[in-house]
Coordinates of C-alpha atoms in Angstrom, one line a residue:
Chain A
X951 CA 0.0 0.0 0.0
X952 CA 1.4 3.5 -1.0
X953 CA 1.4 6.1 2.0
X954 CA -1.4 8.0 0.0
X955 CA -3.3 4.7 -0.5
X956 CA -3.2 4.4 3.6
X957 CA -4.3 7.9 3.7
X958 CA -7.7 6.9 2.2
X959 CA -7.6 4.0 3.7
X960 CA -7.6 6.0 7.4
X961 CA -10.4 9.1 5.7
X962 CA -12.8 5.9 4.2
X963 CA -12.3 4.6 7.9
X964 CA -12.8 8.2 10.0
X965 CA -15.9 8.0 7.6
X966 CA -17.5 5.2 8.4
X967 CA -16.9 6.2 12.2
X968 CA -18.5 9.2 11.3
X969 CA -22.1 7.8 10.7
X970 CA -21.8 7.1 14.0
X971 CA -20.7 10.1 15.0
X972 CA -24.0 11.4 13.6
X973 CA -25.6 9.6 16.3
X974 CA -23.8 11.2 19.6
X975 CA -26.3 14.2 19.8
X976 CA -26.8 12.4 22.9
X977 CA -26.6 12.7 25.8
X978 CA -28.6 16.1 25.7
X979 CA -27.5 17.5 29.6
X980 CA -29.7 20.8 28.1
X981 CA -32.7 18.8 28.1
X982 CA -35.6 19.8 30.2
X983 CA -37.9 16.6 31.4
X984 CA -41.4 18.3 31.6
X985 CA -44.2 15.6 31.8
X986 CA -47.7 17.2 30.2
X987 CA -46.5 20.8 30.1
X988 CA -46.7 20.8 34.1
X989 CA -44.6 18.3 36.3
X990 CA -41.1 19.8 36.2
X991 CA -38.6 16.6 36.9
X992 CA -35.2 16.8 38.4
X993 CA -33.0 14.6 35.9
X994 CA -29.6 15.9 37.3
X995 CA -28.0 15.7 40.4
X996 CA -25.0 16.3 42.5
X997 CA -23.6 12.8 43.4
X998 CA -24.0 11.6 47.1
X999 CA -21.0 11.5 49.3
X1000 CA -21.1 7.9 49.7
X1001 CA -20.5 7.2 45.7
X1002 CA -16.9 8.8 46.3
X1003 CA -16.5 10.9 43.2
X1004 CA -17.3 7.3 41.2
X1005 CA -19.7 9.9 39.2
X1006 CA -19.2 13.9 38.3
X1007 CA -23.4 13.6 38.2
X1008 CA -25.9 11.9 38.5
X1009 CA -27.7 11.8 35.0
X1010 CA -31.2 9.7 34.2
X1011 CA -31.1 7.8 32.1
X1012 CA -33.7 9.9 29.7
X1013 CA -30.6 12.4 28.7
X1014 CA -29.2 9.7 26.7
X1015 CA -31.9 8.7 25.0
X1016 CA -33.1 10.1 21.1
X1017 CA -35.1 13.4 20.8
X1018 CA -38.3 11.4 19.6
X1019 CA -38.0 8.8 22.6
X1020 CA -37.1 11.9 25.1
X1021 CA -40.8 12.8 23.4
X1022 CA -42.7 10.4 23.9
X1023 CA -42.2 10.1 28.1
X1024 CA -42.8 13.9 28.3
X1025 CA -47.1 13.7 27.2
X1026 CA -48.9 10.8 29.0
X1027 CA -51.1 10.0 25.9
X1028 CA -48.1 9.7 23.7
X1029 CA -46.6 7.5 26.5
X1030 CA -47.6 3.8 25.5
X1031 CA -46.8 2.9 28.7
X1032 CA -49.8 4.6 30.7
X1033 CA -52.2 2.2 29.0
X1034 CA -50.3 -0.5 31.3
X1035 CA -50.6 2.0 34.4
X1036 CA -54.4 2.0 33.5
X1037 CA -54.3 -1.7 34.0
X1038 CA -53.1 -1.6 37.0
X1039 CA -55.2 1.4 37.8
X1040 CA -58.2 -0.9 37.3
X1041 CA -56.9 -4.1 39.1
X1042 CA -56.1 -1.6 42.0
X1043 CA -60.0 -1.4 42.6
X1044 CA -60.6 -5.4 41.9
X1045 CA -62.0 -7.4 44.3
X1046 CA -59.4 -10.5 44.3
X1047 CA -59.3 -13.6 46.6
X1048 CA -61.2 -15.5 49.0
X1049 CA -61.2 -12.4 51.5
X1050 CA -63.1 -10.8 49.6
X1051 CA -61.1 -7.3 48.9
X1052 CA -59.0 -5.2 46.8
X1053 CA -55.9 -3.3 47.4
X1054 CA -58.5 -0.4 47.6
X1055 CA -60.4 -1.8 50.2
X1056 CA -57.5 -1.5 53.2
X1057 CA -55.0 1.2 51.1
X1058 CA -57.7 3.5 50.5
X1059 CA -57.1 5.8 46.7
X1060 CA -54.0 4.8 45.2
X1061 CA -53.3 8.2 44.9
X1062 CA -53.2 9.1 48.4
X1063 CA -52.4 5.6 50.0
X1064 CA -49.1 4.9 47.5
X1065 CA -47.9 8.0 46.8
X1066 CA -44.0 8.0 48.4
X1067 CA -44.1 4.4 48.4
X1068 CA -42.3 3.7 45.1
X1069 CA -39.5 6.4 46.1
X1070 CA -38.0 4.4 48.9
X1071 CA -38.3 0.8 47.7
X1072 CA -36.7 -1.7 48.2
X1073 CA -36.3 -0.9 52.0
X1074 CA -35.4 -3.0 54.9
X1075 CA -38.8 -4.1 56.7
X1076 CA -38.7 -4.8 60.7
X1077 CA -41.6 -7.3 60.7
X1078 CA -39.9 -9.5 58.5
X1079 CA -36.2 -8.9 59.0
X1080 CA -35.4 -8.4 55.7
X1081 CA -35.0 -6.4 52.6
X1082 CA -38.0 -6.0 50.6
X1083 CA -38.9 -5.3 47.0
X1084 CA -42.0 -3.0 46.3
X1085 CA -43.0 -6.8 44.8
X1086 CA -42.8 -8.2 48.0
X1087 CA -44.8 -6.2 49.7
X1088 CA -47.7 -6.4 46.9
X1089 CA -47.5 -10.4 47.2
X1090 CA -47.3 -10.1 51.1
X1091 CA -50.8 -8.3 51.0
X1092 CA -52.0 -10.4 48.6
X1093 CA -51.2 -13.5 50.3
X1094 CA -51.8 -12.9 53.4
X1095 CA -54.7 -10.1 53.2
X1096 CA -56.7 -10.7 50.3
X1097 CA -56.2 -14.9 50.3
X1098 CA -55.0 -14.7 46.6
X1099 CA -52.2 -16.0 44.6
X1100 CA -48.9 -14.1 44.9
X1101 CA -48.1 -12.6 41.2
X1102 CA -44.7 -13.6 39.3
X1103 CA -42.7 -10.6 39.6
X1104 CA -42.1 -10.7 35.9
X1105 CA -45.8 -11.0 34.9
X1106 CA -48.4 -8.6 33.7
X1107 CA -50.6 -8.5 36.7
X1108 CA -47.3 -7.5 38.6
X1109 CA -46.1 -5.5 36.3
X1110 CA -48.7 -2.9 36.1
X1111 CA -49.5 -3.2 39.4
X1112 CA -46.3 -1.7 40.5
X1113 CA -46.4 0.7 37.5
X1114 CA -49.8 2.5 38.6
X1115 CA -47.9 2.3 42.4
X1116 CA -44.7 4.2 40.9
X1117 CA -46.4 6.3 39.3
X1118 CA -48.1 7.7 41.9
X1119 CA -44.7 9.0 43.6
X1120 CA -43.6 10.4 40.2
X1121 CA -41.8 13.9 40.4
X1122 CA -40.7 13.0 43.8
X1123 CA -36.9 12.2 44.9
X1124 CA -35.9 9.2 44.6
X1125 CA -34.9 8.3 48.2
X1126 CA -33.5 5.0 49.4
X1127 CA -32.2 4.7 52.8
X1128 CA -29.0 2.9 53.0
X1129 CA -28.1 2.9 56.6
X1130 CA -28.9 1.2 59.9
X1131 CA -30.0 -2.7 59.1
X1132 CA -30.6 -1.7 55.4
X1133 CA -26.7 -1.0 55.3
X1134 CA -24.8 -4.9 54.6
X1135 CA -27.6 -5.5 52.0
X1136 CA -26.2 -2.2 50.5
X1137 CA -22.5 -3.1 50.9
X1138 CA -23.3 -6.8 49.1
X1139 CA -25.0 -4.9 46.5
X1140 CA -22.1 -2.3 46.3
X1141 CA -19.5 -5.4 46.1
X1142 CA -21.5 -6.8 43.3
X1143 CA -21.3 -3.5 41.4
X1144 CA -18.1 -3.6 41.2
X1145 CA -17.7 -7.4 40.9
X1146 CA -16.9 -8.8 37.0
X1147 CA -18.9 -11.6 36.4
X1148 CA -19.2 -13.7 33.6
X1149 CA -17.1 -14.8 30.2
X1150 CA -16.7 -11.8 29.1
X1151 CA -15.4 -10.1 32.4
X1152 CA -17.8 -7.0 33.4
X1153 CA -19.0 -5.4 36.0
X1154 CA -22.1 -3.0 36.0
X1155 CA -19.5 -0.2 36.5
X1156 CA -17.9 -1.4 33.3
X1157 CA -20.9 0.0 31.2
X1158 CA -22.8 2.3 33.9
X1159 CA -19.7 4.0 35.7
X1160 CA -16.5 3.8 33.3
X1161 CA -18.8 4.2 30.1
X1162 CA -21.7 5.7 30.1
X1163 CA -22.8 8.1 27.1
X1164 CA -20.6 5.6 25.1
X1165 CA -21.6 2.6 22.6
X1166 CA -22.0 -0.7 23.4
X1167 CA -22.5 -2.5 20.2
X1168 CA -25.0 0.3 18.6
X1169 CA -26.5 1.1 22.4
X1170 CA -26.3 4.0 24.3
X1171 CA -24.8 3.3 27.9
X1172 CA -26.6 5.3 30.3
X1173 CA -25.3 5.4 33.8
X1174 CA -28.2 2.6 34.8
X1175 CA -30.6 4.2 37.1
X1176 CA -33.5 3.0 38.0
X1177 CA -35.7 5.6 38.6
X1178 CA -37.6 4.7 35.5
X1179 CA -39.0 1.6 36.3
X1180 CA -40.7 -0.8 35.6
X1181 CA -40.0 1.1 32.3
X1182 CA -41.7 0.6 28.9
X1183 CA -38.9 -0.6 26.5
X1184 CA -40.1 0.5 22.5
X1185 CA -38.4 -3.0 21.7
X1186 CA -40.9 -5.1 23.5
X1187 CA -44.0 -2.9 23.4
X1188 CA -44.1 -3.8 26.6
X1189 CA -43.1 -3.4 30.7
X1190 CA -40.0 -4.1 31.7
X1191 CA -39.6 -4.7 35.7
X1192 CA -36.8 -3.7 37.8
X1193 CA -35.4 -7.3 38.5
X1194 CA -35.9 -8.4 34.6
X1195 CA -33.6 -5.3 34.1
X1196 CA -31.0 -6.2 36.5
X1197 CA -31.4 -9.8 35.4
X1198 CA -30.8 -9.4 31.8
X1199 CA -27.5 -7.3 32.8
X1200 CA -26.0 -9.7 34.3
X1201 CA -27.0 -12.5 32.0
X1202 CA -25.4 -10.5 29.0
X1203 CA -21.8 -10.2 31.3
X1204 CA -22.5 -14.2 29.9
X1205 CA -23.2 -15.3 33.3
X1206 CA -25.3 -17.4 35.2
X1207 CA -27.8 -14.6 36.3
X1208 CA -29.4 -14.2 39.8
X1209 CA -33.5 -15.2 39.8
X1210 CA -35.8 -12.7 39.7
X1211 CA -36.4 -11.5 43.2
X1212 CA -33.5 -13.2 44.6
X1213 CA -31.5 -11.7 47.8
X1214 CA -28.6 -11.1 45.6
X1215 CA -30.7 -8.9 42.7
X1216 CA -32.7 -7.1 45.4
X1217 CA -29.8 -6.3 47.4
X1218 CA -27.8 -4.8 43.7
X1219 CA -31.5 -3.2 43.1
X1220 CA -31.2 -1.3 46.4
X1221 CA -27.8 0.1 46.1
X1222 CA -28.2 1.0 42.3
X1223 CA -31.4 2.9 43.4
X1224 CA -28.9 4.4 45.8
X1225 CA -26.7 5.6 43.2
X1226 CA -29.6 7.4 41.9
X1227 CA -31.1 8.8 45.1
X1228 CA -32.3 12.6 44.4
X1229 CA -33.4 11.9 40.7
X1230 CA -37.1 12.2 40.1
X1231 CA -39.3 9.0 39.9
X1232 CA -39.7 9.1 36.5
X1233 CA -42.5 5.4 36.3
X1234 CA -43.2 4.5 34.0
X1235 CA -39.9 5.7 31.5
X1236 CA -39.8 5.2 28.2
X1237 CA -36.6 3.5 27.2
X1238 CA -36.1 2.2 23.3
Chain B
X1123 CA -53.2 -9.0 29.3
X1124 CA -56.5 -7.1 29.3
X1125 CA -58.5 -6.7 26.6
X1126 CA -57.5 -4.0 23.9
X1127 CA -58.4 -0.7 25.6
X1128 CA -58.4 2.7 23.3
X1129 CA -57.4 5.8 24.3
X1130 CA -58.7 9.3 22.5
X1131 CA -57.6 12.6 22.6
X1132 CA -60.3 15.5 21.6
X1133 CA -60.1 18.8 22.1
X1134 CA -63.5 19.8 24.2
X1135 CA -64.8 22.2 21.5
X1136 CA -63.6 23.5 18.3
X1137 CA -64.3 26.7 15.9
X1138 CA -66.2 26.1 12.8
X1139 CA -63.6 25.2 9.6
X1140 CA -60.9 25.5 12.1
X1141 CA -58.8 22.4 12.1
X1142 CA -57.9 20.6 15.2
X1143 CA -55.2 17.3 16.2
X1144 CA -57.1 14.1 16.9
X1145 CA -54.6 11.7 19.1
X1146 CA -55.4 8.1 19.2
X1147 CA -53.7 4.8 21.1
X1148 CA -54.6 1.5 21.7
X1149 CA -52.8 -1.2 23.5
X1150 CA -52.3 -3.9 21.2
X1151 CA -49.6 -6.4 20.1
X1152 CA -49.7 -5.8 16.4
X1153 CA -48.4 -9.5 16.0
X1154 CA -46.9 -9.1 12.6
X1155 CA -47.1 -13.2 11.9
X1156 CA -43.4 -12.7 11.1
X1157 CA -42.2 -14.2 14.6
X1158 CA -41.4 -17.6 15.7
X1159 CA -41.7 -18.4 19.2
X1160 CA -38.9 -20.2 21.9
X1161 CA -39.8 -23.5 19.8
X1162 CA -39.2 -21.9 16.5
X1163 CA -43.0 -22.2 15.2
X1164 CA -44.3 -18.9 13.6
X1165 CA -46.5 -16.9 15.7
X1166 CA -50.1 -16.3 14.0
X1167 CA -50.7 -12.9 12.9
X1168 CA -53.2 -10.9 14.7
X1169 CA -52.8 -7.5 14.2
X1170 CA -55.7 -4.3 14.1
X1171 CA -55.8 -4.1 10.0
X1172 CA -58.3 -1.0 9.7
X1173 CA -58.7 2.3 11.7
X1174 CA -61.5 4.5 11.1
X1175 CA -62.6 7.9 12.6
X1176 CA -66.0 9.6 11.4
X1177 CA -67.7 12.9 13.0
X1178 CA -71.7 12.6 13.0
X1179 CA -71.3 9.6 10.2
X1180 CA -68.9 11.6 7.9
X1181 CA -65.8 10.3 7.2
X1182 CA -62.5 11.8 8.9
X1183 CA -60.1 9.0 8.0
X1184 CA -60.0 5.2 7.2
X1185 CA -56.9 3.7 7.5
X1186 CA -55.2 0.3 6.3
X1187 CA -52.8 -1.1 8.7
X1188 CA -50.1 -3.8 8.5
X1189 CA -48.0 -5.9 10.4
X1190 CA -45.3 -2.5 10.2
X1191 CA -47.5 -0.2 12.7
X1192 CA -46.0 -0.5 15.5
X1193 CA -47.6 -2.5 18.7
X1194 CA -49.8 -0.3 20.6
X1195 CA -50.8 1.7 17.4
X1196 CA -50.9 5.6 17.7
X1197 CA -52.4 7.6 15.3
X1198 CA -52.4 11.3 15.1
X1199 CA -54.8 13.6 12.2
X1200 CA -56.7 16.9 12.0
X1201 CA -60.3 16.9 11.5
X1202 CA -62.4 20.1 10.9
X1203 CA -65.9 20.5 12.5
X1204 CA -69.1 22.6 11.3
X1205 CA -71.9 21.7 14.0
X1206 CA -71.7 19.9 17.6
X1207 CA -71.3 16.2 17.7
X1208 CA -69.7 13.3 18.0
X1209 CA -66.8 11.6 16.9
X1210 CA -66.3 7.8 16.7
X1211 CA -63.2 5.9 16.4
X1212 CA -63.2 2.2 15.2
X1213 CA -60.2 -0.5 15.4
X1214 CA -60.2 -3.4 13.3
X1215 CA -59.2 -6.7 14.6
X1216 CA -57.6 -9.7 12.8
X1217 CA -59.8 -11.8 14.8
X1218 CA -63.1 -10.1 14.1
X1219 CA -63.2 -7.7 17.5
X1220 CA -64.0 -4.3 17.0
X1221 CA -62.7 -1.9 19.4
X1222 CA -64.8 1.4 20.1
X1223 CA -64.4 4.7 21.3
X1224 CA -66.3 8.0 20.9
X1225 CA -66.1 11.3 22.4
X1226 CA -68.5 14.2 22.1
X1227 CA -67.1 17.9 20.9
X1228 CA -68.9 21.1 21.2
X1229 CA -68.7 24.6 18.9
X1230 CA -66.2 27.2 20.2
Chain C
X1173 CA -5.8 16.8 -1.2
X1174 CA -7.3 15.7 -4.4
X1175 CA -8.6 12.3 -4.7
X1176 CA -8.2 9.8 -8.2
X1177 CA -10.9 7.9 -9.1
X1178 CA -10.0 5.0 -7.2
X1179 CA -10.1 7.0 -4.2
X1180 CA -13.3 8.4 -4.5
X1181 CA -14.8 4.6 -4.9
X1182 CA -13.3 3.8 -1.9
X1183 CA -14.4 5.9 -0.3
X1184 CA -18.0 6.1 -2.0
X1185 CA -17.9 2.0 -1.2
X1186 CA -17.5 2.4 3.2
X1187 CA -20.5 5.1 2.9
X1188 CA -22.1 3.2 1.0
X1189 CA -22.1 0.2 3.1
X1190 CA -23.1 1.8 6.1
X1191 CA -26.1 3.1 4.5
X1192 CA -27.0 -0.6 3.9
X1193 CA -29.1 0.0 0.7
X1194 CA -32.2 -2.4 0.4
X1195 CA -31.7 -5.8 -1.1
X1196 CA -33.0 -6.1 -5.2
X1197 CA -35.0 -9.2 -3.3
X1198 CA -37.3 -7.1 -1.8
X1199 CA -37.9 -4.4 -4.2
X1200 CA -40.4 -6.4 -6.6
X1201 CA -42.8 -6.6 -4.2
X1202 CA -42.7 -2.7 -3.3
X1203 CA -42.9 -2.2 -7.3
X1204 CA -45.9 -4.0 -7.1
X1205 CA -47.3 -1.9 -4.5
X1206 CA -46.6 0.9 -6.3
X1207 CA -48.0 -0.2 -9.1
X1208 CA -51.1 -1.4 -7.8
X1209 CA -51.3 2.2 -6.1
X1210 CA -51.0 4.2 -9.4
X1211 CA -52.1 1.9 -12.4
X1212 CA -49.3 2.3 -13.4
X1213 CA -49.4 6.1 -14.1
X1214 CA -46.0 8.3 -13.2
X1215 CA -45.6 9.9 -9.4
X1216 CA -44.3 13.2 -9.5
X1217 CA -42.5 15.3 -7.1
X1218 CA -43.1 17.6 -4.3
X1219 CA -46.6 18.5 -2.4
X1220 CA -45.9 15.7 -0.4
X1221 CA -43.9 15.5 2.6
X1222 CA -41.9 12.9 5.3
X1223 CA -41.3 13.4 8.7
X1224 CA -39.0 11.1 10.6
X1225 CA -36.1 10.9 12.3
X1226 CA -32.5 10.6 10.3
X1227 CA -31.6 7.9 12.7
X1228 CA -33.8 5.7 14.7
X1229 CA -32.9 4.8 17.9
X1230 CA -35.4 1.4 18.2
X1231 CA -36.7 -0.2 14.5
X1232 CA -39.9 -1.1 16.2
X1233 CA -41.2 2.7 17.3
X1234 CA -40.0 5.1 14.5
X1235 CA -42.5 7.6 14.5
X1236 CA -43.6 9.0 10.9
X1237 CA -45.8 11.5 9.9
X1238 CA -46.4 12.3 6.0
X1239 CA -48.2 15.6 4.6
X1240 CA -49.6 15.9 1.3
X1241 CA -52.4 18.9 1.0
X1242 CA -55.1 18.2 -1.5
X1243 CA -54.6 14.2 -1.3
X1244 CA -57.4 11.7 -1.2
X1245 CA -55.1 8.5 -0.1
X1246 CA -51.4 8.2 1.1
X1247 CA -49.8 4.7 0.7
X1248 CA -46.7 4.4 3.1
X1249 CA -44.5 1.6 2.6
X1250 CA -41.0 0.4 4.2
X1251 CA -39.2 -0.4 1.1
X1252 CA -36.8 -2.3 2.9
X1253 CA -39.2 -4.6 5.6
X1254 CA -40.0 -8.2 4.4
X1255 CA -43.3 -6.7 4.0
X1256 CA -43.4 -3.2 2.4
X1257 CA -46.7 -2.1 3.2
X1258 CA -47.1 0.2 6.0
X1259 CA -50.3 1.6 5.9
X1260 CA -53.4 3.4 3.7
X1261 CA -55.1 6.4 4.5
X1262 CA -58.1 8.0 3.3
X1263 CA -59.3 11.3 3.7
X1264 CA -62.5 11.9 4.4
X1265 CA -65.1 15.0 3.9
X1266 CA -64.3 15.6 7.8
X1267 CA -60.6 15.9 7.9
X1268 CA -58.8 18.9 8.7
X1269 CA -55.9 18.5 6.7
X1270 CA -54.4 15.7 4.7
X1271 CA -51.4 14.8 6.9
X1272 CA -51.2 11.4 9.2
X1273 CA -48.8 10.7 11.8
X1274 CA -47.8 7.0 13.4
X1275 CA -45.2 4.9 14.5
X1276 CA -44.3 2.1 12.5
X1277 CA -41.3 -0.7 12.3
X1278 CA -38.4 -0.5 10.3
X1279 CA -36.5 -4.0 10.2
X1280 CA -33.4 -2.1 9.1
X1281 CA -32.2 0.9 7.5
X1282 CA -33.5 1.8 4.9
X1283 CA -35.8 4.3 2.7
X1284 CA -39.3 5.3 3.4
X1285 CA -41.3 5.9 0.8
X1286 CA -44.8 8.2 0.7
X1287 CA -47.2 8.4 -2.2
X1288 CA -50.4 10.4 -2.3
X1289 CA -52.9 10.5 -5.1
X1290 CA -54.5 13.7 -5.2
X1291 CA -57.5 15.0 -6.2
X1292 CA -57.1 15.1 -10.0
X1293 CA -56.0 11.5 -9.9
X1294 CA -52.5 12.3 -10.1
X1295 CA -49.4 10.8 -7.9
X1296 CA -46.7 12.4 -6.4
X1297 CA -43.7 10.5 -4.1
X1298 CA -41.3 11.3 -1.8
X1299 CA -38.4 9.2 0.3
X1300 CA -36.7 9.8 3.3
X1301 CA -34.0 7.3 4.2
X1302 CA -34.2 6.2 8.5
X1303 CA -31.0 4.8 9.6
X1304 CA -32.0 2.2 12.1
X1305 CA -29.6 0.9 15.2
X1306 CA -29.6 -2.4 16.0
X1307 CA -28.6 -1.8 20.1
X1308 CA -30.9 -3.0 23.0
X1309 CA -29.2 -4.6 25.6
X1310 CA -30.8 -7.7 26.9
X1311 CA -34.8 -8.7 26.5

């Protein structure tokens, strides 16, 4: 190859890079999250002490998402996801099991009985000595109030159900509490943040600390918060829970992931909700 | 998953030859028959193939779908008004259902 | 800095390949559309209008919207899906203006292609090409 034939060779290369480059309008920090012209949503924050400088901010994960999906989380009819929340909405007020009662009928108006409640989840509950999912707590009252089947966490029923609960604490911080007996579930789930796992050798803070608002393959890291869910993902047209999230993460490390609702994914769910304390509950998110 | 529930948006009233946006959503699957499932057999189409809005039995639009709209079809349009009334929407299913939705507008 | 001939194909060749052009396989059946649209009668230019996004972050939500004032019927069609056919709109007496708006799935990049026939039975067309990404972790 001649010097000027490598020269090409390097602009036919820069090129191609380019049509990529094409894409990087994102992450958009300028970006204003307004949800139907009126709920104003803190998307930004200053990092907590206890994440030691491991991010300059905290960023949702909306920023690095396209202009037209930015869109379509900001108007609540645009959002496909609020026809799930409806759902849920609806099986909020249904009479279920052999007590004869809905969540309604000891909770009162979702609105006022849940809002806050998605905010601080998972959190450490006395009673049963242990960390809890905002799943485990709908199954506990279903079980053992209402006499009816607890829901698969990665179900429909469930799914919705803790959709129309999130989004009743939507706008508000995000606000996990991390110390007291809620602190060694947060220190295992800290350890397997940074843990690499799997064939290929990652950690969540490969993607969500060390590379966020780069590519993976032709994806957009974001910095993996999840203030968003259970978040309608555009390729499944459909709800994706906290745990399936967290799941598929570690599954794609090419490892033998953690069930659904395991110790080990709620206690990585509680300090990754950590890392994203302050951020507005954004349920549900639209995520492509 | 619950049956198909549509979703409208309609502005409360409206001038006379004044155009206005119509939004429309349903929850659907759109099931484009061009999957296979875990054990590699196609998945059946079943997808809404027809849309139609009409305001006091005139015609707004009629629309032809296929297994591109995306699942959960949204539609969006202008429609123009000269009396009071009521518009109904109409979705189409592959399996015979029709889906229904109206919603009543006033002059401005 | 000049480029020869050579150069320029190479370098027309990497663009090229990114833009991932639709397959010849597929294009008969959108012809057929097409022609089953028209009757076979010539499309002309402008008065009609596509609206979506130069790159698409998900195939399966790429929201469109097409304009063409004074049409009776827009055909939309993914010229590169397994399946061109999008969607067919009429406009009735009651419409405010002759523009749609959707979301529809592209399998890959490729063009989008809008035809309207108006009210004097003529066609007009217009493309847009949608680059499509292929990212999603997991699911």
């Amino acid at each position: 190859m001649t010097t000027r034939a490598k020269k090409t060779a390097v602009l036919a290369a820069v090129m191609t890079v380019g049509f990529g480059g094409a894409a990087m309008a994102e992450p958009d920090l300028d970006a204003k999250l307004v949800i139907n012209d009126e709920l104003e949503m803190t998307t930004i924050v200053e990092p907590a002490p206890y994440l030691d400088g491991a991010l300059d901010q905290v960023i949702s994960g909306w920023h690095f998402r396209d202009a037209a999906t930015r869109a379509m989380e900001m108007d609540d009819f645009e959002n496909p996801a609020m026809n799930f929340v409806e759902d849920g909405l609806a099986a909020w007020d249904a009479v279920d099991g052999t007590e004869g009662k809905s969540c309604a009928s000891c909770h009162g108006a979702i609105e006022e009985g849940m809002r806050g409640v998605r905010a601080v989840m998972p959190k450490y509950n006395e009673e049963a000595g242990d960390l809890w999912s905002l799943e485990e707590y709908i199954n506990d009252c279903r079980v053992n109030r209402m006499g009816a089947e607890a829901w698969n966490w990665d179900k429909t029923p469930m799914k919705v159900m803790t959709a129309a609960i999130g989004v009743q604490s939507r706008g508000m911080p995000v606000n996990v509490a991390i110390d007291g007996p809620a602190r060694p579930y947060w220190e295992q789930g800290k350890e397997m943040f940074y843990a690499r796992t799997g064939l290929l050798q990652m950690s969540c803070a490969s993607c969500h600390e060390e590379n966020y608002g780069n590519y993976i393959r032709a994806d957009h890291l974001s910095q993996g918060h999840l203030n968003g869910f259970p978040t309608l993902r555009l390729k499944k047209g459909s709800l994706v829970s906290t745990h399936n999230r967290l799941f598929g993460c570690v599954r794609d490390t090419r490892a033998e992931s953690y069930p659904k609702g395991s110790a080990e994914l709620k206690a990585l769910e509680l300090y990754v909700a950590s890392r994203g304390n302050g951020l507005s509950v954004e349920t549900p998110a639209v995520r492509p | 998953m619950a049956a198909s529930k549509p979703r409208v948006k309609v502005p409360g009233s409206a001038k006379a030859g004044e155009a206005f946006t119509i939004k429309t959503l349903i929850s659907h699957p759109m099931e484009s028959g061009l999957r296979k499932d875990k054990q590699g057999n196609p998945i059946p189409r079943k997808i809404i193939n027809r849309f139609t809005c009409d305001f006091n039995g005139t015609n707004v639009i009629d629309m032809e779908m296929h297994g591109a709209v995306s699942a959960n079809p949204y539609i969006e349009f202008d429609a123009v008004i000269d009396a009071a009334g009521e518009f109904t929407f109409n979705w189409y299913d592959d399996d015979g259902s029709v889906y229904t939705a109206s919603k009543a507008i006033k002059l401005a | 800095m000049t480029y020869t001939r050579r150069e320029t194909l190479v370098l027309g060749a990497s663009s090229i390949a990114m833009l991932a052009v639709a397959p010849a396989a597929f294009a008969a059946t959108t012809d057929e559309e097409i022609a089953a649209f028209t009757g076979g009668a010539a499309a002309g230019e402008g008065g009609i209008e596509i609206g979506a996004p130069e790159i698409a972050e998900n195939g399966n939500v790429v929201p469109v919207e097409v304009t063409a004032p004074g049409a009776e019927e827009i055909m939309l069609l993914a010229t590169g899906n397994p399946s061109p056919t999008v969607c067919k709109v009429k406009f009735g007496p009651a419409a405010g203006s002759q523009r749609v708006s959707t979301r529809i799935r592209l399998a890959k990049t490729q063009d989008v292609l809008a035809m309207a026939r108006m009210g004097d039975g003529s066609f007009v067309q217009a493309t847009r090409t949608v680059k499509v990404t292929i990212g999603g972790c997991g699911g």
